[in-house]
Amino acid sequence: MRFRILGPLNVTGIDHSVSLGGINQRAALGYLLLHANNVVATSRLLQALWGEDPPPTARKILQNAISSLRRTLVDRESGDRSKLLVTHAPGYVLRADPATIDSCEFKELAWKGQAALTAGEWDEADCHLRKALALWKGPALADLVEDGYAWPELTALQNARFGVLENRMEAALAVGRHFEIIGELEAVVSTDPLRERLCRQLMLALYRSGRQADALSVYRRTRAALVERLGLDPGPELRRLERAILDHDPSLLPGDGAAVRLATPPAAVPETAGPDEDASRSAAPPEPQRSETARALRAAPPPPCGLEEYKRVTAVFVHVDTSGTSVPPEVLNRLLERAHSAVRERVRLYGGRTHERLGPVTLALFGIAQTQEDDALRAIRMAVEMAGYSDQGVRLRVAVAGGEALVLGAHEAAAGGEPVSVTGRFLETGLTLLFDTRPGVVRVCDDTREACAEHFDFVTADTAASGHDVTVSLRPQLASRTDLPFVQRNRELKQLEWWVEEVRRSRRPHLVTVLGVAGIGKSRLMHEFRRGITERAGVRCLIGCNRKLGLKEPYTALAGVVRAYAGITDDDSALQQDRKLDAAVTGLVGSGPISAQLADTLRSLVAPGRSTRHGLHRPESLKAVFAAWRRFVEELAAREPLVILLEDLNRVDDVLLKFIGDLTENVGSLPLLVVVTARPELVNRPSYWAGGQRNATTMSLEPLPLSGIDTLLRSLLGAAPGRCTAELRASLADRSGGNPLFAIEYANMMGCRTGGSTGAAPVSGVPAQNFEDRPMVPFLVHNIISARLDTLPQPEKSLLCEASLFGSPFYEKELAALSGRDPGEIQECLEFLERREFLRRSRLGPELGSVEYEFVHELVGKVAYSRLPHALRAEKHSRAAEWLAGQPNRPLTLLVHHCRQAVHHIRKAALPAEEISARVCGILIDAGQRAGQRDTTAAHYCYRTALEFCSPGDPQWHLLLRRRQQEAKSPA
Ligand SMILES: Nc1ncnc2c1ncn2[C@@H]1O[C@H](COP(=O)(O)OP(=O)(O)OP(=O)(O)O)[C@@H](O)[C@H]1O
Ligand SMILES: [Mg+2]
């Protein structure tokens, strides 16, 4: 028998349609099908059929309807009547195979589609989602809806349908099929204009099809509908898309078209000055001689921020060396292709991007789209693996070089497209090293070696080009330094210990999420917590870590838990691993078919390469693996209280995230505590993280107080007498911003490291120096912050970079002047950045409605600033100066600072400096003239500074000299 509710209610047997009788019968069946295989209480059914006020005979009518249904729903196969519709206190249950109900089939396909979408398998996603949508033959239970039934379950089903449609459109957009979906999108959007995601997709599809005006008119129609029907404005994402379309933001383009379309310059958007700004301008003293340059500057749109940025990138050059083989060209061609595809596959697995291939050389880049703190480490690790490649005499020589690159189009790369260009001196270095090395050897540049000295062994190369050869691949673990005293986290430790007791007492599972930025001490806290548990009798604790410095394997945390229980180590052979796993599983569930099945499924986690049956990339297999893992955990927790620690959850995919988030809800009544650690990005993921669950708690790790950092530093610097001064410690503690990792890295950079239980060598052998002598940001710290910046959406990231021009503190209004964005949008972005802990409000500003912001830490501003190309900095600084010139209340020193920076950076960019110099001169002359009326010292200061940017040949030179002399003579 097959049940259809995605359309009019319809039941069919093997070869016939089942007649369902009157309205009560149909409604009862429809409602039971919505809850198939779940008991529906009679009271609920009565309410569903008759609402709050059922007739006195309702119960009787319902019983009759159920009896008639039982007669109708005869299971043809078995001939059994009672089998499908069963009485079960306190009501009824309709028992049917989910495969026979179209809504269940729909949910299954929707889940598969979502999983494939998350995995980036667009075609597979499209196939599942299409099938899911094809099951719909009209609104759910259309005939009952027509008769006035309006159950919330129907709305939920309808929403799920829209969700699937949106996902399908997402998949189509991702593969560049925007043309195809416009008609379908237009049809749904015209009947349901309030669904903002579909509107967004339609706007994007139209824009990508070259129909910008139509895309904007969809926005206007949606906005009008929202205002008219709900009294609401469009959400921030829709507003941002409109702005991006107006700006011709290149991030809107599909990946493959990026290079071509980027050449189109961004459209000039009329500058809209905020009302406050206009008011302050009119309040400024009237100035008859505003310079031409300044006027021209105001008329021009602000330059876009974020198309081009500086990033630390690591490049891996791979040369396929065929000199060791003498096969015919045809065979050689095959060998070459095989080698290149092996390289591409490794690059992908290690999270890099294959950028270019030129004959036998492939260039792979790490850190282009999304910077990660371990980019260089993954690059070397991959290089070491590739160096071992050998195929019928074909071998690889590999060189790794890293450094600062100017990247154009990183945002496109993040969206899956190609970066338009990557430029950096290190590319040249890499090529030189490549041809100086031998096949099978990895040659690394000085900078990369310095950055990774703790994790690999290097020997200085003895060939012509400089560089170092890697001799040892990655050390086993990048562990928290547990040799340092554990400071200031006793409260959090006590809370976790309390939860252990609580789950043990109540036998109810609980999930604790420990959130904190990189290096704040999540892993160290876990280490101490685990040590405490190990010392306590009767509680088992298993830990699983997600990828750290390694391959992109999303399920390593789950595997880690199984491995920890079974005692499997990396040194075990395949046979030993299998034996240990089998023994562990048999010990848990006894021997028999279930044990074999469980062990076999878990093997695909523990040894993903060896299991053929359960490929983790297939949604069905993944479901089986998750179910096996949950069973494993349930068996363990049934024996003794169990604590599972899962580290770095921000690194896992949405499918696993959902599974772990739901785990404690789905395991029944067991003494199980799941503690997960994650960076704050986790809460912004578009998935379902433990939100609103009763048995879930979140704990945020705040920066350590300065006294805690001081204790750490004392311990770190203790072995370097004479250098461990209170001033030095205070300076380091201040720079660390309460982050223990940053404090350790600063101390390392100073060369003060004492060595520890990890046995690592001093980071780079940097001689001890005064801190002021090396005011750089340590490599790892820079990369951690840079990686955090890359987790931001483009509009927020570019605004943060612009804010960094002002330093701390700054005002919204300043930013509005600099970026030319709408004040409302700026406010939204700033609030977002505050929530994501990049900025904080320092206080209310001097004017009504103005707010003063500061960077949560000086380092964030510093790294954000380092992303801006020099030419852009010059332009933005001159713009900031121009705006400040109209703000009589802001210090003159600030204006002068921006003028100087503008000229400094245009010179750094090696661009002609005349235009910017003339601009800032004009700004300073204007400011000097205004100040001269009331403050001659200030005027003198302006003219004197302007002279710095003028040469005797410039028309303004003599005027400036005269003015300077006049102001100097006038009484102050
Ligand atoms: N409370 C503390 N007392 C002493 N040392 C600490 C403390 N917290 C962290 N550390 C040290 O600081 C370094 C970074 O900490 P940890 O590895 O725990 O950071 P994390 O939050 O796990 O970062 P990530 O997000 O990168 O995993 C480690 O060497 C750790 O030992
Ligand atoms: Mg950690």
CSV table of C-alpha atoms in Angstrom, one decimal, residues 573-938:
chain,number,residue,atom,x,y,z
A,573,SER,CA,49.9,-2.3,11.6
A,574,ALA,CA,46.6,-2.7,9.8
A,575,LEU,CA,46.2,-6.2,11.2
A,576,GLN,CA,46.9,-5.0,14.8
A,577,GLN,CA,44.3,-2.2,14.3
A,578,ASP,CA,41.7,-4.7,13.1
A,579,ARG,CA,42.4,-7.1,16.0
A,580,LYS,CA,42.2,-4.3,18.6
A,581,LEU,CA,39.0,-3.0,17.1
A,582,ASP,CA,37.4,-6.5,16.9
A,583,ALA,CA,38.4,-7.2,20.5
A,584,ALA,CA,37.0,-3.9,21.8
A,585,VAL,CA,33.7,-4.4,20.0
A,586,THR,CA,33.3,-8.0,21.1
A,587,GLY,CA,34.1,-7.0,24.7
A,588,LEU,CA,31.2,-4.6,24.5
A,589,VAL,CA,28.5,-6.4,22.6
A,590,GLY,CA,29.7,-10.0,22.7
A,591,SER,CA,30.4,-12.1,19.6
A,592,GLY,CA,27.8,-12.6,16.9
A,593,PRO,CA,26.5,-10.9,13.8
A,594,ILE,CA,25.9,-7.5,15.5
A,595,SER,CA,29.5,-7.4,16.8
A,596,ALA,CA,30.9,-8.2,13.3
A,597,GLN,CA,28.6,-5.5,11.7
A,598,LEU,CA,29.5,-2.9,14.3
A,599,ALA,CA,33.2,-3.6,14.0
A,600,ASP,CA,33.0,-3.5,10.2
A,601,THR,CA,31.2,-0.2,10.2
A,602,LEU,CA,33.4,1.4,12.8
A,603,ARG,CA,36.4,0.3,10.7
A,604,SER,CA,35.5,2.9,8.1
A,605,LEU,CA,36.1,5.6,10.7
A,606,VAL,CA,39.2,4.1,12.2
A,607,ALA,CA,40.8,3.2,8.9
A,608,PRO,CA,38.9,5.2,6.2
A,609,GLY,CA,41.2,4.1,3.4
A,610,ARG,CA,40.7,0.4,4.0
A,611,SER,CA,36.9,0.1,4.3
A,612,THR,CA,35.3,-0.3,0.9
A,613,ARG,CA,31.7,-0.9,2.1
A,614,HIS,CA,31.2,2.3,4.0
A,615,GLY,CA,32.7,5.2,2.0
A,616,LEU,CA,32.3,8.2,4.3
A,617,HIS,CA,31.4,10.4,1.3
A,618,ARG,CA,28.1,8.6,0.7
A,619,PRO,CA,25.2,9.9,2.8
A,620,GLU,CA,23.7,6.4,3.3
A,621,SER,CA,27.0,5.0,4.5
A,622,LEU,CA,27.6,8.0,6.7
A,623,LYS,CA,24.2,7.5,8.3
A,624,ALA,CA,25.2,3.9,9.1
A,625,VAL,CA,28.6,5.0,10.5
A,626,PHE,CA,27.0,7.6,12.7
A,627,ALA,CA,24.5,5.0,13.9
A,628,ALA,CA,27.3,2.5,14.7
A,629,TRP,CA,29.3,5.1,16.6
A,630,ARG,CA,26.2,6.1,18.6
A,631,ARG,CA,25.6,2.5,19.5
A,632,PHE,CA,29.2,2.1,20.5
A,633,VAL,CA,28.9,5.2,22.8
A,634,GLU,CA,25.6,3.9,24.2
A,635,GLU,CA,27.1,0.5,25.0
A,636,LEU,CA,30.0,2.2,26.8
A,637,ALA,CA,27.8,4.6,28.8
A,638,ALA,CA,25.5,1.8,29.8
A,639,ARG,CA,28.4,0.2,31.6
A,640,GLU,CA,29.9,3.1,33.4
A,641,PRO,CA,29.5,6.9,33.4
A,642,LEU,CA,31.2,8.2,30.2
A,643,VAL,CA,32.7,11.5,29.3
A,644,ILE,CA,33.5,12.2,25.7
A,645,LEU,CA,35.7,15.1,24.8
A,646,LEU,CA,35.5,16.3,21.2
A,647,GLU,CA,38.0,19.0,20.3
A,648,ASP,CA,37.9,21.7,17.6
A,649,LEU,CA,34.3,21.3,16.5
A,650,ASN,CA,34.5,24.4,14.3
A,651,ARG,CA,36.5,22.3,11.9
A,652,VAL,CA,33.8,19.7,11.2
A,653,ASP,CA,31.2,19.8,8.4
A,654,ASP,CA,27.5,20.5,9.0
A,655,VAL,CA,26.4,16.9,8.8
A,656,LEU,CA,28.7,15.9,11.7
A,657,LEU,CA,27.8,19.0,13.5
A,658,LYS,CA,24.2,18.1,13.4
A,659,PHE,CA,24.9,14.6,14.5
A,660,ILE,CA,26.9,15.7,17.6
A,661,GLY,CA,24.5,18.5,18.4
A,662,ASP,CA,21.6,15.9,18.5
A,663,LEU,CA,23.6,13.2,20.2
A,664,THR,CA,22.6,13.8,23.8
A,665,GLU,CA,19.0,14.2,22.7
A,666,ASN,CA,19.0,10.8,20.9
A,667,VAL,CA,20.8,8.4,23.3
A,668,GLY,CA,18.1,7.9,25.9
A,669,SER,CA,18.7,7.9,29.6
A,670,LEU,CA,22.4,7.3,30.1
A,671,PRO,CA,25.2,8.9,32.2
A,672,LEU,CA,26.9,10.5,29.3
A,673,LEU,CA,28.6,13.9,29.3
A,674,VAL,CA,29.8,15.2,25.9
A,675,VAL,CA,32.1,18.2,26.1
A,676,VAL,CA,33.1,19.9,22.9
A,677,THR,CA,35.5,22.7,22.3
A,678,ALA,CA,35.2,25.1,19.4
A,679,ARG,CA,36.2,28.6,18.3
A,680,PRO,CA,33.5,31.2,18.3
A,681,GLU,CA,32.9,30.8,14.6
A,682,LEU,CA,30.9,27.7,15.4
A,683,VAL,CA,27.8,29.7,16.5
A,684,ASN,CA,27.6,31.5,13.2
A,685,ARG,CA,27.4,28.3,11.2
A,686,PRO,CA,24.2,27.9,9.2
A,687,SER,CA,23.4,24.7,11.0
A,688,TYR,CA,21.7,23.4,14.0
A,689,TRP,CA,24.2,23.7,16.8
A,690,ALA,CA,22.5,22.6,20.0
A,691,GLY,CA,20.4,25.7,19.9
A,692,GLY,CA,17.5,25.6,22.3
A,693,GLN,CA,18.2,22.1,23.7
A,694,ARG,CA,17.3,21.5,27.3
A,695,ASN,CA,20.3,19.4,28.0
A,696,ALA,CA,23.0,21.7,26.6
A,697,THR,CA,25.2,24.3,28.2
A,698,THR,CA,27.7,26.7,26.7
A,699,MET,CA,30.8,28.0,28.5
A,700,SER,CA,32.8,30.9,27.1
A,701,LEU,CA,36.5,31.2,27.9
A,702,GLU,CA,37.4,34.8,28.5
A,703,PRO,CA,40.9,36.2,28.3
A,704,LEU,CA,43.1,35.4,31.3
A,705,PRO,CA,43.6,38.3,33.7
A,706,LEU,CA,47.0,40.0,33.5
A,707,SER,CA,48.1,38.4,36.8
A,708,GLY,CA,47.6,34.9,35.2
A,709,ILE,CA,49.6,35.8,32.1
A,710,ASP,CA,52.3,37.2,34.4
A,711,THR,CA,52.5,33.8,36.2
A,712,LEU,CA,52.9,32.1,32.9
A,713,LEU,CA,55.5,34.5,31.7
A,714,ARG,CA,57.5,34.1,35.0
A,715,SER,CA,57.5,30.4,34.4
A,716,LEU,CA,58.5,30.8,30.7
A,717,LEU,CA,61.2,33.5,31.3
A,718,GLY,CA,62.4,32.1,34.6
A,719,ALA,CA,65.5,30.5,33.1
A,720,ALA,CA,66.6,33.7,31.5
A,721,PRO,CA,67.7,35.8,34.5
A,722,GLY,CA,68.2,39.4,33.9
A,723,ARG,CA,65.6,39.4,31.1
A,724,CYS,CA,62.6,38.6,33.2
A,725,THR,CA,62.0,42.1,34.3
A,726,ALA,CA,58.6,43.3,35.5
A,727,GLU,CA,58.5,45.9,32.7
A,728,LEU,CA,59.1,43.2,30.1
A,729,ARG,CA,56.5,41.0,31.5
A,730,ALA,CA,54.0,43.8,31.7
A,731,SER,CA,54.7,44.7,28.1
A,732,LEU,CA,54.3,41.1,26.9
A,733,ALA,CA,51.2,40.6,29.0
A,734,ASP,CA,49.7,43.7,27.5
A,735,ARG,CA,50.4,42.7,24.0
A,736,SER,CA,49.0,39.2,24.5
A,737,GLY,CA,45.6,40.7,25.4
A,738,GLY,CA,45.0,37.9,28.0
A,739,ASN,CA,45.6,35.1,25.4
A,740,PRO,CA,48.1,32.6,26.8
A,741,LEU,CA,49.2,31.4,23.4
A,742,PHE,CA,49.9,34.9,22.3
A,743,ALA,CA,52.0,35.4,25.5
A,744,ILE,CA,53.9,32.3,24.8
A,745,GLU,CA,54.5,33.2,21.2
A,746,TYR,CA,55.7,36.7,22.1
A,747,ALA,CA,58.1,35.2,24.6
A,748,ASN,CA,59.3,32.8,22.0
A,749,MET,CA,59.8,35.6,19.5
A,750,MET,CA,62.0,37.3,22.1
A,751,GLY,CA,64.1,34.2,22.1
A,752,CYS,CA,63.4,33.7,25.8
A,753,ARG,CA,62.1,30.2,25.5
A,754,THR,CA,63.2,27.8,28.2
A,755,GLY,CA,62.2,24.6,26.4
A,756,GLY,CA,59.6,22.3,27.7
A,757,SER,CA,58.3,18.8,27.8
A,758,THR,CA,57.4,18.9,24.1
A,759,GLY,CA,61.1,18.9,23.6
A,760,ALA,CA,60.8,21.5,20.8
A,761,ALA,CA,63.8,23.5,19.8
A,762,PRO,CA,63.8,27.3,20.2
A,763,VAL,CA,61.5,28.7,17.5
A,764,SER,CA,64.1,30.4,15.4
A,765,GLY,CA,67.2,31.0,17.4
A,766,VAL,CA,66.3,34.7,17.5
A,767,PRO,CA,68.7,36.4,19.8
A,768,ALA,CA,67.3,38.0,22.9
A,769,GLN,CA,66.4,41.6,22.1
A,770,ASN,CA,64.5,44.4,23.6
A,771,PHE,CA,60.8,44.1,22.8
A,772,GLU,CA,60.8,47.5,21.2
A,773,ASP,CA,63.6,46.3,18.8
A,774,ARG,CA,61.2,43.7,17.4
A,775,PRO,CA,57.8,45.2,17.4
A,776,MET,CA,56.5,42.6,14.9
A,777,VAL,CA,53.6,40.3,15.5
A,778,PRO,CA,54.7,36.7,16.0
A,779,PHE,CA,54.1,34.6,12.9
A,780,LEU,CA,51.6,32.2,14.5
A,781,VAL,CA,49.7,35.1,16.3
A,782,HIS,CA,49.5,37.0,13.0
A,783,ASN,CA,48.2,33.9,11.2
A,784,ILE,CA,45.6,33.1,13.9
A,785,ILE,CA,44.2,36.6,13.7
A,786,SER,CA,44.4,36.6,9.9
A,787,ALA,CA,42.4,33.4,9.8
A,788,ARG,CA,39.8,34.9,12.1
A,789,LEU,CA,39.4,37.8,9.7
A,790,ASP,CA,38.8,35.5,6.8
A,791,THR,CA,35.9,33.9,8.6
A,792,LEU,CA,34.1,37.2,8.2
A,793,PRO,CA,31.7,38.0,5.3
A,794,GLN,CA,33.3,40.3,2.8
A,795,PRO,CA,31.4,43.6,3.8
A,796,GLU,CA,32.3,43.2,7.5
A,797,LYS,CA,35.9,42.3,6.7
A,798,SER,CA,36.5,45.2,4.5
A,799,LEU,CA,34.8,47.6,7.0
A,800,LEU,CA,37.1,46.3,9.7
A,801,CYS,CA,40.1,46.9,7.5
A,802,GLU,CA,38.9,50.4,6.8
A,803,ALA,CA,38.4,51.0,10.6
A,804,SER,CA,42.0,49.9,11.2
A,805,LEU,CA,43.0,53.1,9.4
A,806,PHE,CA,41.7,55.1,12.3
A,807,GLY,CA,43.1,52.8,15.0
A,808,SER,CA,41.3,52.8,18.4
A,809,PRO,CA,39.0,54.4,19.1
A,810,PHE,CA,36.9,55.4,16.0
A,811,TYR,CA,33.4,56.6,15.3
A,812,GLU,CA,30.8,55.3,12.9
A,813,LYS,CA,30.7,58.6,11.2
A,814,GLU,CA,34.3,58.5,10.3
A,815,LEU,CA,33.9,55.1,8.8
A,816,ALA,CA,30.8,56.3,6.8
A,817,ALA,CA,33.0,59.1,5.3
A,818,LEU,CA,35.7,56.7,4.5
A,819,SER,CA,33.8,53.9,2.9
A,820,GLY,CA,30.9,55.8,1.4
A,821,ARG,CA,28.5,53.1,2.7
A,822,ASP,CA,25.1,53.7,4.0
A,823,PRO,CA,25.2,54.6,7.8
A,824,GLY,CA,22.5,52.0,8.5
A,825,GLU,CA,24.6,49.3,6.9
A,826,ILE,CA,27.7,50.5,8.7
A,827,GLN,CA,25.9,50.2,12.0
A,828,GLU,CA,24.8,46.7,11.2
A,829,CYS,CA,28.3,45.7,10.3
A,830,LEU,CA,29.7,47.2,13.4
A,831,GLU,CA,27.2,45.4,15.6
A,832,PHE,CA,28.0,42.2,13.8
A,833,LEU,CA,31.8,42.8,14.4
A,834,GLU,CA,31.0,43.5,18.0
A,835,ARG,CA,29.1,40.2,18.4
A,836,ARG,CA,31.9,38.4,16.8
A,837,GLU,CA,34.4,39.9,19.3
A,838,PHE,CA,36.5,41.9,16.8
A,839,LEU,CA,35.3,45.3,18.2
A,840,ARG,CA,33.8,46.6,21.3
A,841,ARG,CA,32.0,49.8,22.2
A,842,SER,CA,34.3,51.9,24.2
A,843,ARG,CA,31.7,54.6,25.0
A,844,LEU,CA,29.1,56.8,23.6
A,845,GLY,CA,30.5,59.5,21.3
A,846,PRO,CA,30.4,63.2,21.7
A,847,GLU,CA,27.3,63.7,19.6
A,848,LEU,CA,23.8,62.3,19.9
A,849,GLY,CA,23.6,58.8,18.4
A,850,SER,CA,27.3,58.5,17.8
A,851,VAL,CA,29.1,55.5,19.3
A,852,GLU,CA,32.9,55.1,19.8
A,853,TYR,CA,34.3,51.7,19.0
A,854,GLU,CA,37.7,50.2,19.6
A,855,PHE,CA,39.4,47.0,18.5
A,856,VAL,CA,39.1,44.3,21.1
A,857,HIS,CA,42.8,44.1,20.8
A,858,GLU,CA,45.5,46.2,19.2
A,859,LEU,CA,46.7,43.1,17.3
A,860,VAL,CA,43.3,42.8,15.5
A,861,GLY,CA,43.6,46.3,14.1
A,862,LYS,CA,47.3,45.7,13.2
A,863,VAL,CA,46.6,42.6,11.2
A,864,ALA,CA,43.5,44.1,9.5
A,865,TYR,CA,45.6,47.1,8.5
A,866,SER,CA,48.3,44.8,7.1
A,867,ARG,CA,45.8,43.4,4.7
A,868,LEU,CA,45.3,46.7,2.8
A,869,PRO,CA,47.4,47.3,-0.3
A,870,HIS,CA,49.6,50.5,0.0
A,871,ALA,CA,47.8,52.3,-2.8
A,872,LEU,CA,44.5,51.8,-1.1
A,873,ARG,CA,45.9,52.9,2.2
A,874,ALA,CA,47.1,56.0,0.6
A,875,GLU,CA,43.7,56.7,-1.0
A,876,LYS,CA,41.9,56.0,2.2
A,877,HIS,CA,44.2,58.0,4.4
A,878,SER,CA,43.8,61.0,2.2
A,879,ARG,CA,40.1,60.6,2.3
A,880,ALA,CA,40.1,60.4,6.1
A,881,ALA,CA,42.2,63.6,6.1
A,882,GLU,CA,39.8,65.3,3.9
A,883,TRP,CA,36.9,64.4,6.1
A,884,LEU,CA,38.7,65.4,9.3
A,885,ALA,CA,39.5,68.8,7.8
A,886,GLY,CA,35.7,69.5,8.1
A,887,GLN,CA,35.6,68.4,11.7
A,888,PRO,CA,36.7,71.3,13.9
A,889,ASN,CA,36.4,69.2,17.1
A,890,ARG,CA,38.8,66.5,16.0
A,891,PRO,CA,42.5,66.9,16.9
A,892,LEU,CA,44.7,68.4,14.2
A,893,THR,CA,47.4,65.8,14.9
A,894,LEU,CA,45.0,63.2,13.6
A,895,LEU,CA,44.5,65.1,10.3
A,896,VAL,CA,48.3,65.5,10.0
A,897,HIS,CA,48.8,61.8,10.7
A,898,HIS,CA,46.5,60.8,7.9
A,899,CYS,CA,48.2,63.2,5.5
A,900,ARG,CA,51.6,61.8,6.3
A,901,GLN,CA,50.4,58.2,6.0
A,902,ALA,CA,48.7,59.0,2.6
A,903,VAL,CA,52.0,60.2,1.2
A,904,HIS,CA,54.1,57.5,2.9
A,905,HIS,CA,52.0,54.7,1.4
A,906,ILE,CA,51.7,56.1,-2.1
A,907,ARG,CA,55.6,56.1,-2.0
A,908,LYS,CA,55.6,52.5,-0.7
A,909,ALA,CA,53.4,51.5,-3.6
A,910,ALA,CA,56.0,53.1,-5.8
A,911,LEU,CA,53.3,55.1,-7.6
A,912,PRO,CA,53.6,58.7,-8.6
A,913,ALA,CA,53.1,60.7,-5.5
A,914,GLU,CA,52.4,64.1,-7.0
A,915,GLU,CA,48.6,63.9,-7.0
A,916,ILE,CA,48.2,62.6,-3.4
A,917,SER,CA,50.9,65.1,-2.3
A,918,ALA,CA,48.9,67.9,-3.9
A,919,ARG,CA,45.7,66.7,-2.3
A,920,VAL,CA,47.1,66.6,1.2
A,921,CYS,CA,48.8,69.9,0.7
A,922,GLY,CA,45.5,71.4,-0.3
A,923,ILE,CA,43.8,69.8,2.7
A,924,LEU,CA,46.5,71.2,5.0
A,925,ILE,CA,46.4,74.7,3.5
A,926,ASP,CA,42.6,74.7,3.9
A,927,ALA,CA,43.0,73.6,7.5
A,928,GLY,CA,45.7,76.2,8.1
A,929,GLN,CA,43.5,79.0,6.7
A,930,ARG,CA,40.7,78.0,9.0
A,931,ALA,CA,42.8,77.6,12.0
A,932,GLY,CA,44.7,80.9,11.3
A,933,GLN,CA,41.6,82.9,12.2
A,934,ARG,CA,41.7,81.7,15.8
A,935,ASP,CA,44.8,79.6,16.4
A,936,THR,CA,48.1,80.6,14.8
A,937,THR,CA,50.1,77.8,16.3
A,938,ALA,CA,47.8,75.3,14.7
